[in-house]
Coordinates of C-alpha atoms in Angstrom, one line a residue:
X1 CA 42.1 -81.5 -48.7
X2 CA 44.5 -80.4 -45.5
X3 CA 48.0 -78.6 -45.9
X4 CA 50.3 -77.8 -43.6
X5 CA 53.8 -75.8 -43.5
X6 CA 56.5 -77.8 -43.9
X7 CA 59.8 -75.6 -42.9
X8 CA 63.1 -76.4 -43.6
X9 CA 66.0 -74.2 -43.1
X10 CA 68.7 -74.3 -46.1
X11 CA 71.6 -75.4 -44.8
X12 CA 75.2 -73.2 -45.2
X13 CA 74.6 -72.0 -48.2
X14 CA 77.8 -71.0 -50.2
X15 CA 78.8 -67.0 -50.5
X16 CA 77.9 -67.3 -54.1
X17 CA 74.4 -69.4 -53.4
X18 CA 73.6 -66.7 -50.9
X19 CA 74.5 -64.2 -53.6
X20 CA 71.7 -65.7 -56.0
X21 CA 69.0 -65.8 -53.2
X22 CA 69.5 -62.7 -52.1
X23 CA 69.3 -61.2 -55.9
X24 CA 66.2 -63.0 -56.9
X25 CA 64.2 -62.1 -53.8
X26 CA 65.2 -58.4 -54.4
X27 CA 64.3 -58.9 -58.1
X28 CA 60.6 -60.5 -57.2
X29 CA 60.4 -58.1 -54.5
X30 CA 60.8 -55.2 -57.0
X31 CA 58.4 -56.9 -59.9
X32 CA 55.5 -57.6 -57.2
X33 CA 55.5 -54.1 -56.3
X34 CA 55.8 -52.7 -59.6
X35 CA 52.8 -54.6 -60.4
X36 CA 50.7 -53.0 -57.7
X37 CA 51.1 -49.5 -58.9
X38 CA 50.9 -50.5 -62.5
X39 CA 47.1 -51.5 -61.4
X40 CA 46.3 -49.3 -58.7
X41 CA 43.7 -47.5 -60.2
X42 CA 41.7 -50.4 -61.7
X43 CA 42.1 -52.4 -58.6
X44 CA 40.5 -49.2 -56.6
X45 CA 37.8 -49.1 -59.3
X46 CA 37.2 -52.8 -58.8
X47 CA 36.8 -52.5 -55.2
X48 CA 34.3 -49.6 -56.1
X49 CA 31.9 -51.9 -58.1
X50 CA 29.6 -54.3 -57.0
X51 CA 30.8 -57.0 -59.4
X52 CA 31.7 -60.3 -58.2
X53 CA 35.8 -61.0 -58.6
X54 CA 37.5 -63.8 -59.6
X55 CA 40.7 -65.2 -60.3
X56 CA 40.7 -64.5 -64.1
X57 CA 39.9 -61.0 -64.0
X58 CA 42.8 -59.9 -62.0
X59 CA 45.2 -61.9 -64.0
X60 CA 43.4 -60.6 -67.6
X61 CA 44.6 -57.0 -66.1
X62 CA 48.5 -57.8 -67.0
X63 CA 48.4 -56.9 -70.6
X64 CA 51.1 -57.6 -73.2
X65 CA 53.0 -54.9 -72.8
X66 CA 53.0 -55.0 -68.4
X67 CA 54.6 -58.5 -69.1
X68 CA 57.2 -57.7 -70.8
X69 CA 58.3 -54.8 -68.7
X70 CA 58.7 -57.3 -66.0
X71 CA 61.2 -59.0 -67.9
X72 CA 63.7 -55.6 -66.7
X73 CA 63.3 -57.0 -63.4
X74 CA 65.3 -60.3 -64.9
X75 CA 62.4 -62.3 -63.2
X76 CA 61.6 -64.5 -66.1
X77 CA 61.5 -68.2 -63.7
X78 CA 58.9 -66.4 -61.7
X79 CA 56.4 -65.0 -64.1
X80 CA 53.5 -67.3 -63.4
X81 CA 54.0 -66.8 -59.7
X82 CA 53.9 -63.0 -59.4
X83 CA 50.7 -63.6 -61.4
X84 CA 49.7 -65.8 -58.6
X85 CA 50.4 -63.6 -56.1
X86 CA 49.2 -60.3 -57.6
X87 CA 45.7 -61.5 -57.9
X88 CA 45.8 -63.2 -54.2
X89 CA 46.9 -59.9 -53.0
X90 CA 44.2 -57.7 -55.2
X91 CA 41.5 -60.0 -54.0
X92 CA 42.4 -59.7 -50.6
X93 CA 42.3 -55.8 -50.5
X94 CA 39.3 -55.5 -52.7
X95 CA 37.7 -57.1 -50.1
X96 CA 39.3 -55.3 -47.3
X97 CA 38.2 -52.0 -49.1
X98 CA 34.7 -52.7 -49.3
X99 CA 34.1 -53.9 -45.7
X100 CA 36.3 -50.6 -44.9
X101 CA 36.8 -47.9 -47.5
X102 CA 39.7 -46.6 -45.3
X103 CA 41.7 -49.5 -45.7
X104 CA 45.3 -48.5 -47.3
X105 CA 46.4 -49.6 -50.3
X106 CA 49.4 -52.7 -50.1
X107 CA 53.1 -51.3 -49.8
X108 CA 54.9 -54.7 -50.6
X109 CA 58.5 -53.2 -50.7
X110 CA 60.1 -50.5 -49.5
X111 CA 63.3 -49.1 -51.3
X112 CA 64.9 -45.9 -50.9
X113 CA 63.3 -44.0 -52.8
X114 CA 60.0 -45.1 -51.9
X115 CA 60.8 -44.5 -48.0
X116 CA 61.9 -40.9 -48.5
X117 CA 58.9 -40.4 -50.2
X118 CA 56.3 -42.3 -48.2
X119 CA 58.3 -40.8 -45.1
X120 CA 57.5 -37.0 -46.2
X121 CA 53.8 -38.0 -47.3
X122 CA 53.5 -38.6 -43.5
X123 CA 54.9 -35.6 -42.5
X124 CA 52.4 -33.5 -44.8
X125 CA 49.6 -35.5 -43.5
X126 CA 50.7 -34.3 -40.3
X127 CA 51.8 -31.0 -40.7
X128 CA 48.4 -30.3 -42.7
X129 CA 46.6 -31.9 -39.5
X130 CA 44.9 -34.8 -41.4
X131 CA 46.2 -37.1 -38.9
X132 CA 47.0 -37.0 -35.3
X133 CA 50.2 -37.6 -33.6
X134 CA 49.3 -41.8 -32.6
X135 CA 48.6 -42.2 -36.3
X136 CA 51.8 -40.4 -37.3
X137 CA 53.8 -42.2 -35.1
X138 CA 52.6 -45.8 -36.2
X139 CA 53.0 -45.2 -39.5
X140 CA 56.5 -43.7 -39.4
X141 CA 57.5 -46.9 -37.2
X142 CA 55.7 -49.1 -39.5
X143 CA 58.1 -47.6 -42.5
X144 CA 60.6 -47.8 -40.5
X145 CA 60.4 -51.7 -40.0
X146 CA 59.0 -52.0 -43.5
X147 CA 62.4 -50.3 -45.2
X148 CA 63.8 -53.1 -47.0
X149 CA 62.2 -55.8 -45.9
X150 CA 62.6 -58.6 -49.1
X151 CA 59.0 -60.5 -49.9
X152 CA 58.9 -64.0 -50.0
X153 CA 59.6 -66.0 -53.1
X154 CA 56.5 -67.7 -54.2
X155 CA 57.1 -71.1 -56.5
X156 CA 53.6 -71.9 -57.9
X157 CA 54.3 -75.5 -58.1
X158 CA 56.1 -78.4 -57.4
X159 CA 58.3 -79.9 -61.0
X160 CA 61.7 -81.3 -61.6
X161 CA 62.3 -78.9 -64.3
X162 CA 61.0 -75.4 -63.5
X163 CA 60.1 -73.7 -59.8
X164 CA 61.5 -76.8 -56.9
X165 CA 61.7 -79.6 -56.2
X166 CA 63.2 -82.3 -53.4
X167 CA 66.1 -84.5 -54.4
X168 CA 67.4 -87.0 -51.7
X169 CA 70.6 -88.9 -50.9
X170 CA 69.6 -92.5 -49.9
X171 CA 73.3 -93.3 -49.0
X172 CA 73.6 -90.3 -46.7
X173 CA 70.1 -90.2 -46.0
X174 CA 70.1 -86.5 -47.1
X175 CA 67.7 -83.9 -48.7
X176 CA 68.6 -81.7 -50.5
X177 CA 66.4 -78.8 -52.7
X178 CA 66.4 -77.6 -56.5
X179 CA 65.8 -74.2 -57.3
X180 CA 65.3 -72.0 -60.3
X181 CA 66.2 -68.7 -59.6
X182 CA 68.2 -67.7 -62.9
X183 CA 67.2 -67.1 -66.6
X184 CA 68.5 -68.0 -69.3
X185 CA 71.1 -65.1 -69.7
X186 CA 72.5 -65.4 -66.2
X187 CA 72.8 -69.3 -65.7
X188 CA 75.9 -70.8 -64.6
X189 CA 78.8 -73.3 -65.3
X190 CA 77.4 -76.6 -64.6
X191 CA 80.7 -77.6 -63.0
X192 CA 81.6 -80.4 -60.5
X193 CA 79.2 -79.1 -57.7
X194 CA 77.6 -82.6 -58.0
X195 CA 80.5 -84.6 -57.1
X196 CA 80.2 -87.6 -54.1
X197 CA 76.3 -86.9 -54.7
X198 CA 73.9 -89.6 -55.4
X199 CA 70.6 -87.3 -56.0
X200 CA 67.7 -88.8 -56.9
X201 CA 64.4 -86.5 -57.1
X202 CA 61.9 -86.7 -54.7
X203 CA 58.8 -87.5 -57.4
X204 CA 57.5 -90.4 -59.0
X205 CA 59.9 -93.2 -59.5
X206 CA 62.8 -91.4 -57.9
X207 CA 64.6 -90.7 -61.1
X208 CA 68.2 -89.6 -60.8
X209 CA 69.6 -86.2 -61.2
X210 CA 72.0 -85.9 -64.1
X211 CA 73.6 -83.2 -64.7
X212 CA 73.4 -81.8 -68.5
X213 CA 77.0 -80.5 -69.9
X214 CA 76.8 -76.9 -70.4
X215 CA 74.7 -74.1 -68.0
X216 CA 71.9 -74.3 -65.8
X217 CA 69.5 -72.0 -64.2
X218 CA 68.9 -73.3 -60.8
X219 CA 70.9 -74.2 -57.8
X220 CA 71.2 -76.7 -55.6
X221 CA 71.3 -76.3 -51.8
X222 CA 71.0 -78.9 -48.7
X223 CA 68.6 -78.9 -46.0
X224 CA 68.3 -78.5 -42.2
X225 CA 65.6 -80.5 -40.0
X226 CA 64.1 -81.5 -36.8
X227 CA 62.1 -84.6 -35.9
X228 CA 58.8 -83.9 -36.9
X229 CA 60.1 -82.4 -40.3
X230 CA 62.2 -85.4 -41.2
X231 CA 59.3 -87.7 -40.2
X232 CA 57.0 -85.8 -42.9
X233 CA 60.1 -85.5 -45.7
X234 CA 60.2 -89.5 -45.1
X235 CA 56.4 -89.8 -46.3
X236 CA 56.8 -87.4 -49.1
X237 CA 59.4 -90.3 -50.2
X238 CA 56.6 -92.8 -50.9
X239 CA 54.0 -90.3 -51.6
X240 CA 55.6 -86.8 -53.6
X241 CA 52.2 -85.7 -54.6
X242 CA 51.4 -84.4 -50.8
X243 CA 54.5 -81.7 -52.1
X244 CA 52.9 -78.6 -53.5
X245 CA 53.7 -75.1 -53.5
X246 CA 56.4 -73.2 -51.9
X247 CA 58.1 -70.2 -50.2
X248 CA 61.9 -69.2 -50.4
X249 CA 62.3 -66.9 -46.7
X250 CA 65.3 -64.8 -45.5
X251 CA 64.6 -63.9 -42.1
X252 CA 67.7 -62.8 -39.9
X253 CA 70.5 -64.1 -42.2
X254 CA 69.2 -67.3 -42.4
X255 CA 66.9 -68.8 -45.5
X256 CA 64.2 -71.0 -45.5
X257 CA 62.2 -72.9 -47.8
X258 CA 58.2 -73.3 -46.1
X259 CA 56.8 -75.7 -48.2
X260 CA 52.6 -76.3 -48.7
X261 CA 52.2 -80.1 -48.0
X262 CA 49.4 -82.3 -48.1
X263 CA 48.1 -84.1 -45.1
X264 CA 47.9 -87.8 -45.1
X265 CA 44.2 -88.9 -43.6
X266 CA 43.0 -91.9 -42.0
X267 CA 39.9 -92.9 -43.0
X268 CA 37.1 -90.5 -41.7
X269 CA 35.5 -91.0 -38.3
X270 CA 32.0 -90.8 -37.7
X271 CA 31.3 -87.9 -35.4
X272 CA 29.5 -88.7 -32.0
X273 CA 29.7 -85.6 -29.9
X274 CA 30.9 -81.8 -29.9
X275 CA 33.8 -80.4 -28.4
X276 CA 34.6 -76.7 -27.0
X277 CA 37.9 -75.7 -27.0
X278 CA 38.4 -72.1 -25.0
X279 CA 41.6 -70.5 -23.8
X280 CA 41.2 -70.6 -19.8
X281 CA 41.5 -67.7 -16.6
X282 CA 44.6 -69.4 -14.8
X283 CA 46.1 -70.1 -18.2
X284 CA 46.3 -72.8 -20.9
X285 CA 43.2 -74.4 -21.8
X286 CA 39.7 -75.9 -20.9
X287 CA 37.6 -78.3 -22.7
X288 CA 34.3 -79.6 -22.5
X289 CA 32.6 -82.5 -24.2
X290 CA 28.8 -82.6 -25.0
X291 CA 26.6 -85.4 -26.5
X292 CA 23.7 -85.1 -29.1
X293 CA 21.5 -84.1 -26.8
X294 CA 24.0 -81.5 -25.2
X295 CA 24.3 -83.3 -22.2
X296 CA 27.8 -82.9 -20.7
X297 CA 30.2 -85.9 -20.8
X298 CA 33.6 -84.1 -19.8
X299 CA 35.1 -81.4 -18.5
X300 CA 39.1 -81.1 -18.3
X301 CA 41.7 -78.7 -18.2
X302 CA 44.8 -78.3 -19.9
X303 CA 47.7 -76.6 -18.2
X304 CA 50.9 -75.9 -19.6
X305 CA 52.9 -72.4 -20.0
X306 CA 52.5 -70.7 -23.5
X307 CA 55.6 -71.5 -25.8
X308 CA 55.9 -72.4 -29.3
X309 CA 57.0 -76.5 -27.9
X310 CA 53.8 -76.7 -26.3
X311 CA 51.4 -75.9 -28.4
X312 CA 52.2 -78.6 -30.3
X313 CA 51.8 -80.3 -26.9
X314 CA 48.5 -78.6 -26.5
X315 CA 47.7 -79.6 -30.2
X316 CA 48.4 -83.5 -29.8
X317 CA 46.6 -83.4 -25.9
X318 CA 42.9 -82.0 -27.4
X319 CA 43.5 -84.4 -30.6
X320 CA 43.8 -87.2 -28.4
X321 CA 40.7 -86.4 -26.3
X322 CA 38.7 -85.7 -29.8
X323 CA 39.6 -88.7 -31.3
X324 CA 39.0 -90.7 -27.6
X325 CA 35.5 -89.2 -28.3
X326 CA 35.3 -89.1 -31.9
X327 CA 34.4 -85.3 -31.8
X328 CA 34.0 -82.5 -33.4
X329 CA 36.5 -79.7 -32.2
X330 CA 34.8 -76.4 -32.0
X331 CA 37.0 -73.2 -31.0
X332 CA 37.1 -69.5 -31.0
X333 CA 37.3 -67.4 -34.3
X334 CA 40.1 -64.5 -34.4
X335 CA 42.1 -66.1 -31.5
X336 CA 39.6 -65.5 -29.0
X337 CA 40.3 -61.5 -29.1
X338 CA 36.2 -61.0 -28.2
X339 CA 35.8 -63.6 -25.8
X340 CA 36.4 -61.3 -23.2
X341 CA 37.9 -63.3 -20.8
X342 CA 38.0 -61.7 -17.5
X343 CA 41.1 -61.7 -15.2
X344 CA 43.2 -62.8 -18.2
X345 CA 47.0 -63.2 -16.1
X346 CA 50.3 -63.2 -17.8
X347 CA 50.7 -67.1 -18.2
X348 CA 47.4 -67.5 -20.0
X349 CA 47.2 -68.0 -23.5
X350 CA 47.4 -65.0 -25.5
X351 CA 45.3 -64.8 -28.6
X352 CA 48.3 -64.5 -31.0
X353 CA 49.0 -68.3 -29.5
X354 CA 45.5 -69.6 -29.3
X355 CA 45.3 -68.2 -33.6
X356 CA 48.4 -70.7 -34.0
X357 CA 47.2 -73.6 -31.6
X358 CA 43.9 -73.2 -34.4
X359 CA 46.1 -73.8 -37.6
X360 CA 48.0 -76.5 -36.1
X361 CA 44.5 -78.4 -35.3
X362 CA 43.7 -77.9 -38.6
X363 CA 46.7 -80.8 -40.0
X364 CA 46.9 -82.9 -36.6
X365 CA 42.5 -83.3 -36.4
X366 CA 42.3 -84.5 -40.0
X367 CA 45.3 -87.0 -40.1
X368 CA 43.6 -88.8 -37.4
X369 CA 40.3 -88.9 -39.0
X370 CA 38.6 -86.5 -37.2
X371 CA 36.7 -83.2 -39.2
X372 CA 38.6 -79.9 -39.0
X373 CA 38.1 -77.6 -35.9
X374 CA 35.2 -75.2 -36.4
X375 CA 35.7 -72.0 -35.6
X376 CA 32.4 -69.5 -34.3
X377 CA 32.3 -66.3 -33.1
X378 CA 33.5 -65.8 -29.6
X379 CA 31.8 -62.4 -28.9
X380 CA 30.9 -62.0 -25.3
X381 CA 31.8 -66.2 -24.8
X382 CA 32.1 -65.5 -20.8
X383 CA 28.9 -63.8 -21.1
X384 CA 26.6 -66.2 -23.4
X385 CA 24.5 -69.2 -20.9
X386 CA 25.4 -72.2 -22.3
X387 CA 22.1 -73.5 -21.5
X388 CA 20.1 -70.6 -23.5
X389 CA 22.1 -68.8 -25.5
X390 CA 21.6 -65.5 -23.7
X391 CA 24.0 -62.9 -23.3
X392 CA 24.3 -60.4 -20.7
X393 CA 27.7 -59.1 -18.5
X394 CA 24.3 -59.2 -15.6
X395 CA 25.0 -63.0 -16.2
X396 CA 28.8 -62.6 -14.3
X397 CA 27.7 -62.5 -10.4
X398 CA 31.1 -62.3 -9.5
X399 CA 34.5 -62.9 -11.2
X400 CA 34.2 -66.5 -10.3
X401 CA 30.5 -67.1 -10.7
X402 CA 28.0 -67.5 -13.5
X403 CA 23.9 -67.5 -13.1
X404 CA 22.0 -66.7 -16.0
X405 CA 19.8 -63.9 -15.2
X406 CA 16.9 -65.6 -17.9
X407 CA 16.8 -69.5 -17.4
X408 CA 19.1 -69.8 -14.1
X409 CA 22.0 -71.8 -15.4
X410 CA 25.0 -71.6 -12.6
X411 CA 28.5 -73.0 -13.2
X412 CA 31.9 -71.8 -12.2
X413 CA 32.9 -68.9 -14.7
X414 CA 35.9 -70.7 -15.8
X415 CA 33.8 -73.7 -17.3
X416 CA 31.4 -71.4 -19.0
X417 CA 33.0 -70.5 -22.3
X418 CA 34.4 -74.4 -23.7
X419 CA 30.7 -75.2 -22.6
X420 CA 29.4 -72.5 -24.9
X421 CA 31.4 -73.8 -27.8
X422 CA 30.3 -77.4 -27.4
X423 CA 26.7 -76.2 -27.6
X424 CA 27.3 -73.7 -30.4
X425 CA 26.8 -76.4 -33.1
X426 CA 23.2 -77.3 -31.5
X427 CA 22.3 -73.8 -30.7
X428 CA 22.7 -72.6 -34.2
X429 CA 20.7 -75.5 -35.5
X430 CA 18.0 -74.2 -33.7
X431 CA 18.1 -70.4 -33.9
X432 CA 16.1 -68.7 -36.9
X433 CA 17.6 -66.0 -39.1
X434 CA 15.5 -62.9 -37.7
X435 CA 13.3 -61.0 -40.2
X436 CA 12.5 -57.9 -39.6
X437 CA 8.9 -56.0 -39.8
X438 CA 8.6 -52.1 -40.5
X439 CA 5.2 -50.4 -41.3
X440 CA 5.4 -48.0 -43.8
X441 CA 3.1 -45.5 -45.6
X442 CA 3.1 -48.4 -48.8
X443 CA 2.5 -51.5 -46.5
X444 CA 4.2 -53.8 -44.5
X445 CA 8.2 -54.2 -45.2
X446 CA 10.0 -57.4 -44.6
X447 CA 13.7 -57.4 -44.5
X448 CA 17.4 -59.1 -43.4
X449 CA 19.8 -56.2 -43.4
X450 CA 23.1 -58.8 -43.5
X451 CA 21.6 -60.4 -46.5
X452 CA 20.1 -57.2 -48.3
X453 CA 16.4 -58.5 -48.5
X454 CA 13.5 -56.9 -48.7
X455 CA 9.9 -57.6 -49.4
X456 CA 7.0 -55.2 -49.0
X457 CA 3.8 -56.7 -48.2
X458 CA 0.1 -54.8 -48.9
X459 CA -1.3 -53.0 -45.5
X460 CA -3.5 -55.6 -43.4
X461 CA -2.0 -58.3 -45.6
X462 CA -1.8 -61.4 -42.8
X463 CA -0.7 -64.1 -45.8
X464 CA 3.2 -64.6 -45.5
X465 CA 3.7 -66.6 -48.6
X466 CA 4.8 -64.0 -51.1
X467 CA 7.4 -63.2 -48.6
X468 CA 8.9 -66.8 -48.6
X469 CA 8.4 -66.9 -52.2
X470 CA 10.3 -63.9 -52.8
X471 CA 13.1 -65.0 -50.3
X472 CA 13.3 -68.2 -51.9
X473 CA 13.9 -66.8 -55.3
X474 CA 16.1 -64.3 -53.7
X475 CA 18.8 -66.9 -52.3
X476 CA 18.8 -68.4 -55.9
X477 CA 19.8 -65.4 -57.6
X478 CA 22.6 -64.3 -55.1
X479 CA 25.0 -66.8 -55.9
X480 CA 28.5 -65.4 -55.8
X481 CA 27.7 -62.4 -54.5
X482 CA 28.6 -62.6 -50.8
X483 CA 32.1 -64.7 -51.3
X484 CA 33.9 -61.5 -49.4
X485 CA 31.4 -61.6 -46.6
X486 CA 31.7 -64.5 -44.0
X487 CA 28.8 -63.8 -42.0
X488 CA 26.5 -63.2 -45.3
X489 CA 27.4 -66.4 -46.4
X490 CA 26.5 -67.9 -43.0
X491 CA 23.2 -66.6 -43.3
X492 CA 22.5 -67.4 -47.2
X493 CA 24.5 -71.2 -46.7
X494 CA 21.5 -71.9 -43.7
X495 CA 18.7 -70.3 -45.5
X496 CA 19.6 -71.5 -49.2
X497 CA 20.2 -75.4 -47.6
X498 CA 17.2 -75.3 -45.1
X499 CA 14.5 -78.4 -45.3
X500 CA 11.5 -76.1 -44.4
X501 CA 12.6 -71.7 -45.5
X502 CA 9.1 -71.4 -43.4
X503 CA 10.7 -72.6 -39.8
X504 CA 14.2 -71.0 -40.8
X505 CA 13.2 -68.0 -40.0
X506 CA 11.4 -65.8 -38.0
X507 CA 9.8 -62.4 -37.9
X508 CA 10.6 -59.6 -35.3

């Protein structure tokens, strides 16, 4: 399944509406963080252990008694989603901490109080020369721009009666949104504010909205559009499932409600050839289509300056060629920030703008039928022959030529890295996870340092099998373990899932 953010600004809000927003986002903003230094501790002794996390043991840490505090935050509506949120954000730096023990612990607001006091923890640090000045500055700037700053509101899901929810005018052709931001002991007169309306909600049948006499707890508030949004509300009118999630945003005076929406999808396509996608020396983009066989069947650039309109125009251009060539898209990891792209000028795409051109393929490849792109590493692209896979900076013979100082290959340097991404996919296919072979006093030790493996093997012992055995049973018994560690799943996903563990790997 394929989301993408719908974002719709709320339109003139009221004084009193803004009012509302502007307490409940301070009130969520203040729970959330009182949450993270409720659990610090536990969350630093998680990150400690070896134990495999999961959803239900981050939310089985908010006790009884934690919940109830959180109702002196007046945040009742939004219990279920600071739970939500407080275990996304616990997962994410567990994982952080053990791929970097130095990794700081999440400041998620920043009152007052908290500034002053973060502000003179800096000036210890610095004072007691446990930091250097670069590091002291950054982080002072960084509380700076952090002071204040209100979190988005997270609604967990989509319902008529709790969260959001869509209503639309069919007479005005109008949308409109519902949200709960109010408890019981703070609702409001129901009043008049319906009046001229004819609000139906965006759900199921299209039921009406009719105001109950007394109080209510949410508000009501119209919405701001372009094109391309109004286009997507429209199918949401025949389909309300694709609605899911959402976020309530201030940003600059202004509020905005980014909503998680499902991606309609045409029927699949069957995949006949590869496609590399890299970000290109004069600036905006080159592709390169490759068959089966790796044999090249286009080349093509894509010019165009570097703002937010086009890349969407950048977007809809390469899902055209893919789906002229039914292919699969294949594009640089990270934003390209390892390619190391020589000569890079101002125009080109930076790798902030290639990151978003990514997560817009993501929606547009998958409503056409086509897979989602596939994003590899691109260490060293403008280095790696796309005909070996070898990479050496001896392979640049000048900062416009390529030969590759093993097999020959010569091409332009431009070409070279949307090449090496259409011929990632077949490369990988083919290369073996390396095992490596140390003598030791005991025998003959086998291991994979990224997967943690080892096997020792008797002195002058030439039979191999116990070593597959033991590997074998090894995969089978990690399950879970490596869900923090991309490139440890890499290797167990190809190793676990192989035909023949015997020519998946090879020994060094």
């Amino acid at each position: 399944m394929t989301f993408k953010t719908l974002v719709l600004q709320i339109y003139k809000p009221t004084r009193q509406k803004k009012e509302l927003m502007d307490t409940a986002l301070l009130r969520y903003s203040q729970a959330f963080q009182f949450l993270m230094d409720r659990y610090r501790k536990e969350l630093e002794e998680l990150a400690e252990s070896k134990s495999a996390i999961t959803q239900r043991i981050l939310f089985n840490l908010i006790d009884k008694e934690t919940a109830k505090k959180l109702n002196d935050y007046d945040v009742q509506p939004f219990k279920d989603s600071l739970k939500i949120e407080f275990a996304a954000v616990s997962a994410s730096y567990i994982a952080q901490k053990r791929k970097n023990p130095s990794a700081r612990y999440p400041l998620l607001f920043l009152d007052d109080t908290r500034f002053a006091s973060e502000i003179a923890d800096c000036i210890r640090q610095f004072d007691g020369a446990r930091i250097p000045p670069q590091i002291f500055a950054y982080r002072c700037s960084k509380l700076i721009s952090q002071k204040g700053n209100l979190r988005s509101l997270y609604f967990g899901r989509y319902a008529m009666n709790r969260n959001y929810c869509l209503l639309y005018d069919e007479f005005k052709d109008r949308f409109y949104a519902k949200l709960y931001l109010l408890n019981r002991k703070e609702s409001i007169p129901v009043g008049n504010w319906a009046s001229g309306l004819c609000l139906k909600y965006v759900w199921a049948g299209m039921p009406p909205l009719i105001p109950k006499p007394g109080r209510r707890s949410y508000i009501v508030v119209p919405l701001a559009f372009g094109k391309r949004q109004y286009a997507d509300l429209k199918k949401t009118l025949e389909n309300p499932g694709m609605l899911h999630s959402a976020r309530l945003v201030k940003r600059e005076r202004r509020y905005y409600l980014m909503i998680n929406m499902e991606c309609g999808q045409r029927d699949a396509l069957t995949v006949a050839t590869t496609m590399g996608v890299a970000r290109n020396m004069p600036g905006g983009l080159h592709y390169t289509v490759c068959g089966e066989n790796g044999e090249i069947q286009e080349n093509g650039r894509i010019c165009v300056a570097p703002n937010k309109e086009d890349l969407f125009h950048l977007a809809n251009k390469i899902v055209g060629f893919a789906e002229n060539y039914r292919s699969q898209v294949v594009m640089e990891a990270n934003g390209g920030r390892n390619d190391q792209l020589p000569l890079l000028p101002e125009e080109a795409l930076s790798a902030d703008q290639y990151g978003a051109l990514v997560k817009l393929l993501k929606y547009k490849l998958p409503e056409r039928g086509l897979p989602a792109p596939i994003e590899v590493s691109a260490n060293g692209l403008f280095h790696t022959c796309p005909a070996c896979g070898k990479r050496t900076r001896r392979n640049l013979v000048s900062s416009e030529l390529f030969i590759c100082i093993y097999c020959g290959y010569a091409s332009e340097l431009e070409w070279i890295g949307s090449e090496s991404l259409a011929k990632r996919l077949e490369q990988y296919h083919h290369d073996k996870i390396p095992l490596s072979i140390r003598k030791t006093e005991d025998g003959l030790l086998c291991f994979n340092k990224v997967l943690g493996f080892e096997c020792l093997l008797p002195q002058g012992g030439t039979d191999y099998t116990p070593v597959y055995d033991r590997l074998r049973q090894f995969l089978e018994n990690m399950d879970g373990e490596f869900i923090d560690d991309p490139k440890k799943y890499a290797v167990w996903r190809k190793l676990f899932y192989a035909a023949n563990l015997k020519e998946a790997v090879r020994f060094c």
